[in-house]
Tab-separated table of C-alpha atoms and ligand atoms in Angstrom:
chain	number	residue	atom	x	y	z
T	30	MET	CA	89.750	87.489	131.026
T	31	LEU	CA	91.903	85.016	132.298
T	32	THR	CA	90.729	81.374	132.817
T	33	LEU	CA	92.121	78.572	134.699
T	34	GLN	CA	90.414	75.073	134.102
T	35	ASP	CA	91.378	72.201	136.198
T	36	ILE	CA	95.242	73.147	136.159
T	37	ARG	CA	97.613	70.542	137.541
T	38	LYS	CA	101.430	70.419	138.038
T	39	SER	CA	103.487	67.238	138.815
T	40	TYR	CA	106.825	66.963	139.792
T	41	GLY	CA	107.736	63.484	138.824
T	42	ALA	CA	105.043	61.419	140.661
T	43	ILE	CA	104.284	64.356	142.789
T	44	GLU	CA	101.474	66.417	142.108
T	45	VAL	CA	102.043	70.077	143.778
T	46	ILE	CA	98.973	71.760	142.141
T	47	LYS	CA	95.635	69.778	142.247
T	48	GLY	CA	93.005	71.073	139.800
T	49	ILE	CA	92.567	74.892	140.058
T	50	ASN	CA	89.570	76.542	138.702
T	51	LEU	CA	89.433	80.157	138.616
T	52	ASP	CA	88.187	82.965	136.562
T	53	VAL	CA	89.659	86.631	136.573
T	54	ALA	CA	87.796	89.629	135.400
T	55	ASP	CA	89.614	92.374	133.412
T	56	GLY	CA	91.131	94.935	135.951
T	57	GLU	CA	90.533	92.486	138.990
T	58	PHE	CA	93.238	92.417	141.898
T	59	ILE	CA	93.510	88.824	142.696
T	60	VAL	CA	95.757	87.685	145.707
T	61	PHE	CA	96.834	84.048	145.973
T	62	VAL	CA	97.315	83.342	149.828
T	63	GLY	CA	98.493	80.397	151.783
T	64	PRO	CA	101.210	78.885	153.970
T	65	SER	CA	104.741	78.391	152.389
T	66	GLY	CA	105.138	75.466	150.200
T	67	CYS	CA	101.298	75.252	149.282
T	68	GLY	CA	102.058	76.212	145.347
T	69	LYS	CA	101.614	79.863	145.026
T	70	SER	CA	104.681	80.346	143.258
T	71	THR	CA	104.213	77.484	141.070
T	72	LEU	CA	100.754	78.380	140.099
T	73	LEU	CA	101.792	81.885	139.291
T	74	ARG	CA	104.930	80.715	137.115
T	75	MET	CA	102.418	78.368	135.160
T	76	ILE	CA	100.133	81.486	134.694
T	77	ALA	CA	103.511	83.250	133.343
T	78	GLY	CA	104.425	80.671	131.099
T	79	LEU	CA	107.737	80.112	132.936
T	80	GLU	CA	106.788	76.589	134.137
T	81	PRO	CA	104.893	73.816	132.062
T	82	ILE	CA	101.349	72.973	132.916
T	83	THR	CA	100.896	69.255	133.403
T	84	SER	CA	97.478	69.380	132.491
T	85	GLY	CA	94.241	71.662	132.290
T	86	ASP	CA	93.673	74.629	130.142
T	87	LEU	CA	95.042	78.436	130.605
T	88	VAL	CA	92.411	80.746	128.555
T	89	LEU	CA	93.516	84.719	128.124
T	90	ASP	CA	91.056	86.973	126.561
T	91	GLY	CA	89.247	84.021	124.669
T	92	TYR	CA	92.581	82.537	123.335
T	93	ALA	CA	94.112	78.985	124.772
T	94	MET	CA	97.650	80.063	125.881
T	95	THR	CA	98.360	77.101	127.907
T	96	THR	CA	101.643	76.355	126.148
T	97	ALA	CA	102.120	79.978	124.742
T	98	SER	CA	105.408	81.866	125.817
T	99	PRO	CA	105.392	84.530	128.545
T	100	PHE	CA	105.959	87.112	125.894
T	101	GLU	CA	103.000	85.956	123.720
T	102	ARG	CA	100.855	86.069	126.819
T	103	GLY	CA	101.569	89.831	127.442
T	104	VAL	CA	102.244	89.251	131.233
T	105	ALA	CA	104.929	90.929	133.420
T	106	MET	CA	106.134	89.388	136.620
T	107	VAL	CA	107.629	91.098	139.679
T	108	PHE	CA	109.772	88.624	142.055
T	109	GLN	CA	110.793	88.670	145.490
T	110	SER	CA	114.408	88.908	144.733
T	111	TYR	CA	113.841	91.944	142.385
T	112	ALA	CA	115.890	90.211	139.502
T	113	LEU	CA	117.217	93.331	138.064
T	114	TYR	CA	120.143	93.354	135.613
T	115	PRO	CA	123.037	94.209	137.871
T	116	HIS	CA	125.420	95.655	134.961
T	117	MET	CA	122.528	98.152	133.686
T	118	THR	CA	121.423	101.525	135.062
T	119	VAL	CA	117.888	102.089	136.536
T	120	ALA	CA	116.923	103.663	133.097
T	121	GLN	CA	118.305	100.622	131.111
T	122	ASN	CA	116.671	98.035	133.586
T	123	LEU	CA	113.249	99.977	132.793
T	124	SER	CA	113.542	100.284	129.181
T	125	TYR	CA	115.161	96.953	128.516
T	126	GLY	CA	111.700	94.771	127.744
T	127	LEU	CA	110.729	97.355	125.567
T	128	ARG	CA	114.134	97.640	123.450
T	129	VAL	CA	113.834	93.916	122.995
T	130	ALA	CA	110.238	94.397	122.011
T	131	GLY	CA	111.583	96.938	119.156
T	132	THR	CA	109.466	99.857	120.557
T	133	LYS	CA	110.418	103.361	119.052
T	134	ARG	CA	113.056	105.445	121.009
T	135	GLU	CA	110.762	108.319	121.559
T	136	GLU	CA	108.008	106.132	122.962
T	137	ILE	CA	110.531	104.171	125.355
T	138	ALA	CA	112.015	107.407	126.688
T	139	LEU	CA	108.402	108.930	127.309
T	140	ARG	CA	107.070	105.818	129.158
T	141	VAL	CA	110.218	105.308	131.165
T	142	ARG	CA	109.873	109.199	132.176
T	143	GLU	CA	106.307	108.610	133.056
T	144	VAL	CA	106.751	105.350	135.062
T	145	ALA	CA	109.935	106.770	136.996
T	146	ARG	CA	107.835	109.862	137.974
T	147	SER	CA	104.949	107.594	139.150
T	148	LEU	CA	107.244	105.644	141.185
T	149	GLN	CA	109.242	108.519	142.583
T	150	ILE	CA	112.639	106.965	141.110
T	151	ASP	CA	113.156	109.801	138.519
T	152	HIS	CA	116.097	110.941	140.393
T	153	LEU	CA	117.773	107.261	140.329
T	154	LEU	CA	117.610	106.746	136.606
T	155	GLY	CA	121.456	107.016	136.191
T	156	ARG	CA	122.199	104.634	138.937
T	157	LEU	CA	123.201	100.756	139.353
T	158	PRO	CA	121.066	98.431	141.121
T	159	LYS	CA	124.104	97.734	143.712
T	160	ASP	CA	123.547	101.690	144.518
T	161	LEU	CA	120.292	101.298	145.718
T	162	SER	CA	118.291	100.572	148.948
T	163	GLY	CA	115.797	97.429	149.105
T	164	GLY	CA	112.500	99.595	148.535
T	165	GLN	CA	114.182	101.542	145.747
T	166	ARG	CA	115.284	98.287	143.880
T	167	GLN	CA	111.728	96.892	144.505
T	168	ARG	CA	110.284	100.001	142.856
T	169	VAL	CA	112.390	99.568	139.977
T	170	ALA	CA	111.294	95.920	139.610
T	171	ILE	CA	107.718	97.119	139.549
T	172	GLY	CA	108.490	99.956	137.185
T	173	ARG	CA	110.076	97.638	134.453
T	174	ALA	CA	106.892	95.707	134.837
T	175	ILE	CA	104.666	98.847	134.374
T	176	VAL	CA	106.326	100.351	131.812
T	177	ARG	CA	105.553	97.444	129.603
T	178	LYS	CA	101.993	98.027	129.809
T	179	PRO	CA	101.221	94.280	130.373
T	180	ARG	CA	97.762	92.566	130.178
T	181	ILE	CA	98.446	90.938	133.439
T	182	PHE	CA	100.954	92.127	136.101
T	183	LEU	CA	101.915	88.985	138.426
T	184	PHE	CA	103.760	89.483	141.799
T	185	ASP	CA	105.531	86.981	143.531
T	186	GLU	CA	105.801	87.959	147.474
T	187	PRO	CA	107.327	91.430	146.160
T	188	LEU	CA	107.489	92.926	149.573
T	189	SER	CA	108.971	89.887	151.516
T	190	ASN	CA	112.408	91.339	151.512
T	191	LEU	CA	111.650	94.875	152.726
T	192	ASP	CA	111.288	95.815	156.383
T	193	ALA	CA	108.269	96.269	158.016
T	194	ALA	CA	107.708	100.072	157.674
T	195	LEU	CA	108.779	99.823	153.889
T	196	ARG	CA	106.685	96.955	153.458
T	197	ALA	CA	103.427	98.735	154.625
T	198	GLN	CA	104.330	101.964	152.644
T	199	THR	CA	105.052	99.800	149.527
T	200	ARG	CA	101.728	98.035	149.807
T	201	ILE	CA	99.941	101.309	149.873
T	202	GLU	CA	101.728	102.607	146.713
T	203	ILE	CA	101.030	99.378	145.056
T	204	ALA	CA	97.325	99.719	145.824
T	205	ARG	CA	97.280	103.434	144.443
T	206	LEU	CA	99.046	102.270	141.331
T	207	GLN	CA	96.704	99.731	140.934
T	208	GLN	CA	93.966	102.268	141.119
T	209	GLN	CA	95.712	104.450	138.489
T	210	LEU	CA	96.224	101.641	136.235
T	211	LYS	CA	93.171	99.652	136.587
T	212	SER	CA	95.131	96.654	135.320
T	213	THR	CA	94.530	93.086	135.777
T	214	ALA	CA	97.042	91.686	138.596
T	215	ILE	CA	97.821	88.383	140.186
T	216	TYR	CA	99.699	88.928	143.481
T	217	VAL	CA	101.115	86.172	145.693
T	218	THR	CA	101.755	86.368	149.479
T	219	HIS	CA	101.889	84.342	152.826
T	220	ASP	CA	100.787	87.423	154.544
T	221	GLN	CA	97.176	87.697	155.055
T	222	THR	CA	97.360	91.446	155.982
T	223	GLU	CA	98.702	92.047	152.474
T	224	ALA	CA	96.120	89.577	150.954
T	225	MET	CA	93.070	91.591	153.000
T	226	THR	CA	94.493	94.942	152.112
T	227	LEU	CA	95.220	94.732	148.436
T	228	ALA	CA	92.733	92.084	146.794
T	229	ASP	CA	89.562	92.324	145.128
T	230	ARG	CA	89.216	88.727	145.649
T	231	ILE	CA	91.363	86.323	147.614
T	232	VAL	CA	92.131	82.864	146.662
T	233	VAL	CA	93.080	80.913	149.655
T	234	LEU	CA	95.582	77.979	148.633
T	235	ASN	CA	96.488	74.984	150.859
T	236	LYS	CA	98.385	71.861	149.582
T	237	GLY	CA	97.801	72.636	146.135
T	238	HIS	CA	93.918	73.208	146.022
T	239	ILE	CA	91.809	76.254	146.493
T	240	GLU	CA	89.961	76.262	149.916
T	241	GLN	CA	87.807	79.398	149.304
T	242	ILE	CA	87.526	82.434	146.911
T	243	GLY	CA	86.011	85.298	147.957
T	244	THR	CA	86.347	89.019	148.900
T	245	PRO	CA	88.278	90.012	151.876
T	246	LEU	CA	84.926	90.476	153.836
T	247	GLU	CA	83.417	87.377	152.723
T	248	LEU	CA	86.374	85.493	153.889
T	249	TYR	CA	86.621	87.242	157.073
T	250	ARG	CA	82.829	86.895	157.812
T	251	THR	CA	81.936	83.617	156.293
T	252	PRO	CA	85.163	81.282	156.210
T	253	GLN	CA	84.131	77.839	154.663
T	254	ASN	CA	86.378	75.915	156.874
T	255	MET	CA	88.844	75.894	159.790
T	256	PHE	CA	91.762	76.415	157.696
T	257	VAL	CA	90.437	79.617	156.088
T	258	ALA	CA	89.126	80.820	159.507
T	259	GLY	CA	92.537	80.509	160.850
T	260	PHE	CA	94.196	81.864	158.095
T	261	ILE	CA	92.319	85.222	157.704
T	262	GLY	CA	92.348	87.439	160.289
T	263	SER	CA	95.079	88.533	162.816
T	264	PRO	CA	95.373	87.548	165.635
T	265	LYS	CA	94.072	84.164	164.486
T	266	MET	CA	90.414	83.036	165.282
T	267	ASN	CA	90.102	81.159	168.386
T	268	PHE	CA	88.596	77.512	168.158
T	269	LEU	CA	87.064	76.017	171.423
T	270	ASN	CA	85.742	72.422	171.665
T	271	VAL	CA	81.899	72.275	172.480
T	272	ARG	CA	79.252	69.790	173.071
T	273	ALA	CA	76.281	70.846	170.894
T	274	HIS	CA	72.847	69.791	170.353
T	275	GLY	CA	70.620	71.235	167.520
T	276	SER	CA	66.984	71.782	166.883
T	277	GLU	CA	64.616	74.011	164.979
T	278	ALA	CA	65.808	77.094	167.038
T	279	GLY	CA	69.489	76.573	166.225
T	280	VAL	CA	72.548	74.656	167.838
T	281	HIS	CA	72.771	74.864	171.759
T	282	ILE	CA	75.904	74.466	173.905
T	283	ARG	CA	76.513	74.960	177.587
T	284	GLU	CA	79.123	76.832	179.052
T	285	MET	CA	79.587	76.939	182.896
T	286	GLY	CA	76.088	76.333	183.274
T	287	LYS	CA	74.803	78.897	180.861
T	288	ALA	CA	72.743	77.803	177.901
T	289	ILE	CA	73.839	79.742	174.781
T	290	THR	CA	71.835	79.223	171.297
T	291	LEU	CA	73.726	79.902	167.896
T	292	PRO	CA	72.139	80.748	164.789
T	293	PHE	CA	73.054	77.750	162.870
T	294	VAL	CA	71.584	74.579	161.348
T	295	GLY	CA	72.333	71.367	163.164
T	296	ARG	CA	70.303	68.378	164.172
T	297	GLY	CA	71.105	65.880	167.213
T	298	GLU	CA	74.174	65.880	169.434
T	299	ALA	CA	77.669	66.479	168.000
T	300	ASP	CA	81.232	67.487	169.058
T	301	LEU	CA	81.634	70.802	167.196
T	302	THR	CA	84.402	73.487	166.941
T	303	LEU	CA	83.201	77.238	168.035
T	304	GLY	CA	85.327	79.693	166.180
T	305	ILE	CA	85.441	83.276	168.001
T	306	ARG	CA	87.620	86.066	166.544
T	307	PRO	CA	90.005	87.776	169.531
T	308	GLU	CA	88.019	91.210	168.780
T	309	ASP	CA	84.572	89.137	169.299
T	310	LEU	CA	85.594	88.150	172.783
T	311	VAL	CA	83.873	90.529	175.524
T	312	LEU	CA	85.085	91.053	179.047
T	313	THR	CA	82.416	90.828	181.502
T	314	PRO	CA	84.117	92.184	184.659
T	315	ASP	CA	81.092	91.304	187.039
T	316	GLY	CA	82.027	87.569	186.022
T	317	SER	CA	78.542	87.109	184.111
T	318	GLY	CA	80.219	85.824	180.871
T	319	PRO	CA	79.813	82.089	179.839
T	320	PHE	CA	83.736	81.656	179.372
T	321	ALA	CA	86.320	81.608	182.244
T	322	PHE	CA	89.991	81.829	180.937
T	323	ARG	CA	93.277	81.836	182.771
T	324	LEU	CA	95.397	85.144	181.981
T	325	ASP	CA	99.030	84.248	181.038
T	326	ILE	CA	100.180	87.265	179.294
T	327	GLU	CA	99.067	90.524	177.993
T	328	GLU	CA	100.550	92.564	175.290
T	329	HIS	CA	100.000	96.367	175.266
T	330	MET	CA	99.446	97.814	171.746
T	331	GLY	CA	98.490	101.252	172.572
T	332	GLU	CA	94.925	101.746	171.440
T	333	PHE	CA	94.261	98.145	172.572
T	334	ARG	CA	95.635	95.124	174.449
T	335	LEU	CA	95.987	91.474	173.559
T	336	LEU	CA	95.339	89.137	176.450
T	337	TYR	CA	96.924	85.481	176.029
T	338	LEU	CA	94.829	83.190	178.056
T	339	THR	CA	94.047	79.461	178.653
T	340	ALA	CA	90.845	77.880	178.826
T	341	ASP	CA	90.092	74.681	181.421
T	342	ASP	CA	91.003	71.997	178.790
T	343	GLY	CA	94.499	73.883	178.193
T	344	SER	CA	93.472	75.685	174.752
T	345	GLN	CA	95.146	78.850	174.292
T	346	VAL	CA	92.662	81.477	173.640
T	347	ILE	CA	93.380	85.442	172.604
T	348	ALA	CA	91.038	88.271	173.349
T	349	LYS	CA	91.384	91.974	172.140
T	350	THR	CA	90.305	94.641	174.277
T	351	THR	CA	90.296	98.277	175.032
T	352	THR	CA	89.307	98.202	178.675
T	353	GLN	CA	91.558	100.249	181.198
T	354	ASP	CA	90.940	97.760	183.692
T	355	SER	CA	94.438	96.105	184.988
T	356	PHE	CA	95.088	92.482	185.423
T	357	ALA	CA	97.717	90.519	186.866
T	358	GLU	CA	99.101	86.953	185.562
T	359	GLY	CA	97.037	84.105	186.650
T	360	ASP	CA	93.846	86.327	186.944
T	361	ILE	CA	90.602	84.313	185.768
T	362	LEU	CA	88.753	86.679	183.280
T	363	HIS	CA	85.089	86.071	182.025
T	364	PHE	CA	83.821	86.780	178.750
T	365	THR	CA	80.890	86.630	176.612
T	366	PHE	CA	80.373	87.107	172.732
T	367	ASP	CA	77.468	87.884	170.375
T	368	PRO	CA	76.193	84.655	169.059
T	369	ALA	CA	75.661	86.258	165.850
T	370	ALA	CA	79.573	86.902	165.273
T	371	ALA	CA	80.291	83.141	166.128
T	372	HIS	CA	81.402	80.524	163.591
T	373	LEU	CA	80.684	76.936	163.956
T	374	PHE	CA	82.543	74.043	162.311
T	375	ASP	CA	81.855	70.263	162.250
T	376	ALA	CA	84.237	67.285	163.126
T	377	ASP	CA	85.516	67.527	159.595
T	378	GLY	CA	86.208	71.586	160.037
T	379	ARG	CA	83.572	72.504	157.517
T	380	ARG	CA	81.507	75.385	158.364
T	381	LEU	CA	77.798	74.776	159.519
T	382	SER	CA	75.192	76.987	157.701
T	383	ARG	CA	73.636	79.708	159.551
T	384	LEU	CA	69.807	79.615	160.163
T	385	ASN	CA	69.506	82.881	158.371
T	386	ASP	CA	71.705	81.669	155.065
T	387	LYS	CA	68.946	78.997	154.752
T	388	ILE	CA	66.368	81.320	154.819
T	389	ALA	CA	67.949	83.550	152.148
T	390	ALA	CA	68.653	80.320	150.061
K	19	ADP	P1	104.776	78.456	147.615
K	19	ADP	O1	105.246	79.474	146.629
K	19	ADP	O2	103.592	78.518	147.961
K	19	ADP	O3	105.867	78.706	148.874
K	19	ADP	P2	106.058	76.478	145.730
K	19	ADP	O4	105.072	76.834	144.539
K	19	ADP	O5	107.334	77.337	145.644
K	19	ADP	O6	105.035	77.028	146.973
K	19	ADP	O7	106.257	75.052	146.082
K	19	ADP	C1	104.785	74.171	146.224
K	19	ADP	C2	105.475	72.556	146.389
K	19	ADP	O8	106.254	72.222	145.223
K	19	ADP	C3	106.747	72.513	147.277
K	19	ADP	O9	106.285	71.361	148.016
K	19	ADP	C4	107.862	72.515	146.640
K	19	ADP	O10	108.676	71.739	147.172
K	19	ADP	C5	107.466	71.486	145.361
K	19	ADP	N1	108.428	72.214	144.089
K	19	ADP	C6	108.540	73.482	143.735
K	19	ADP	N2	109.384	73.552	142.864
K	19	ADP	C7	109.785	72.196	142.507
K	19	ADP	C8	110.606	71.693	141.594
K	19	ADP	N3	111.197	72.446	140.646
K	19	ADP	N4	110.778	70.027	141.730
K	19	ADP	C9	110.217	69.670	142.780
K	19	ADP	N5	109.505	70.072	143.334
K	19	ADP	C10	108.996	71.519	143.523
K	20	MG	MG1	106.621	81.016	146.636
């Protein structure tokens, strides 16, 4: 439906988008996620037709649209700043795009009513944007995009200006709306939680290039490198330096005199990074686990606790636990983990393949 072929963008001598290739299927909800400044907005604006594409091709439903106007592309964009017309009422804001496109009056009235009802803003139609709360303004901005029935919805961090509770609520409304409308959407965020909960597929961007594309679970379970491993998941994955040697049976490490075999493909001796998510570190109260970390601080979250720990070499480690035991700052706590839940990265931060990946291939 939408294809990006080696899309690049330069401002003067500086290349900020460095060759993006992506196929978006009809009805798919794609999320671009990455740190601030990695090029998410620039890429989205190029897809929208608001920013010229320096090189590469954009194909929409089989037609080359690299230089087409936003109108010709049939896209609608929702901005972080809402960008409502301040002198127009909610109803006028909603209908503006349709009026410009010359849609019939009865049709406009029908669509505005329908959209206002589905976003629960029908009681606000006569108000000006200045008389709305942040959440209401964002709904109007989303409604203004929906009412045009675009081929593709583009969202640029639409929830960033909302407080935490409203952000969570609006996120669910967007997910529900997407199920109803079954439209294609590209959603930009720096928030991995939004990415995990909304996306059919996530595109992880870093410094203008794609680090990995996959479903939320693929990225969570098999991040291809340490950047993705550290970005997806909250709290983030722990990274521990290990000295390893590989054999037919897997990759062997030794922690506190205990030999551990990890189900990865590796040969010879190497310094590797072992990745373990906070939820995969398991307390061993009898002290039998291969890791000993010093407790710095704990955070009670109700159903679970986060333990902030320090390893012997000074690395910071976080463990998530539901234990009822109480601890004191400075306690040495022992942990184990399931080798099948571990991740291993080489000196360049690339994921080692798992033994069973190899069998499957
Ligand atoms: P993100 O949305 O991921 O935070 P942006 O797409 O806004 O990132 O920016 C990507 C990079 O491009 C940044 O380094 C930013 O400074 C640069 N950039 C964005 N717009 C311009 C511009 N008009 N002129 C020069 N550099 C720009
Ligand atoms: Mg941005």
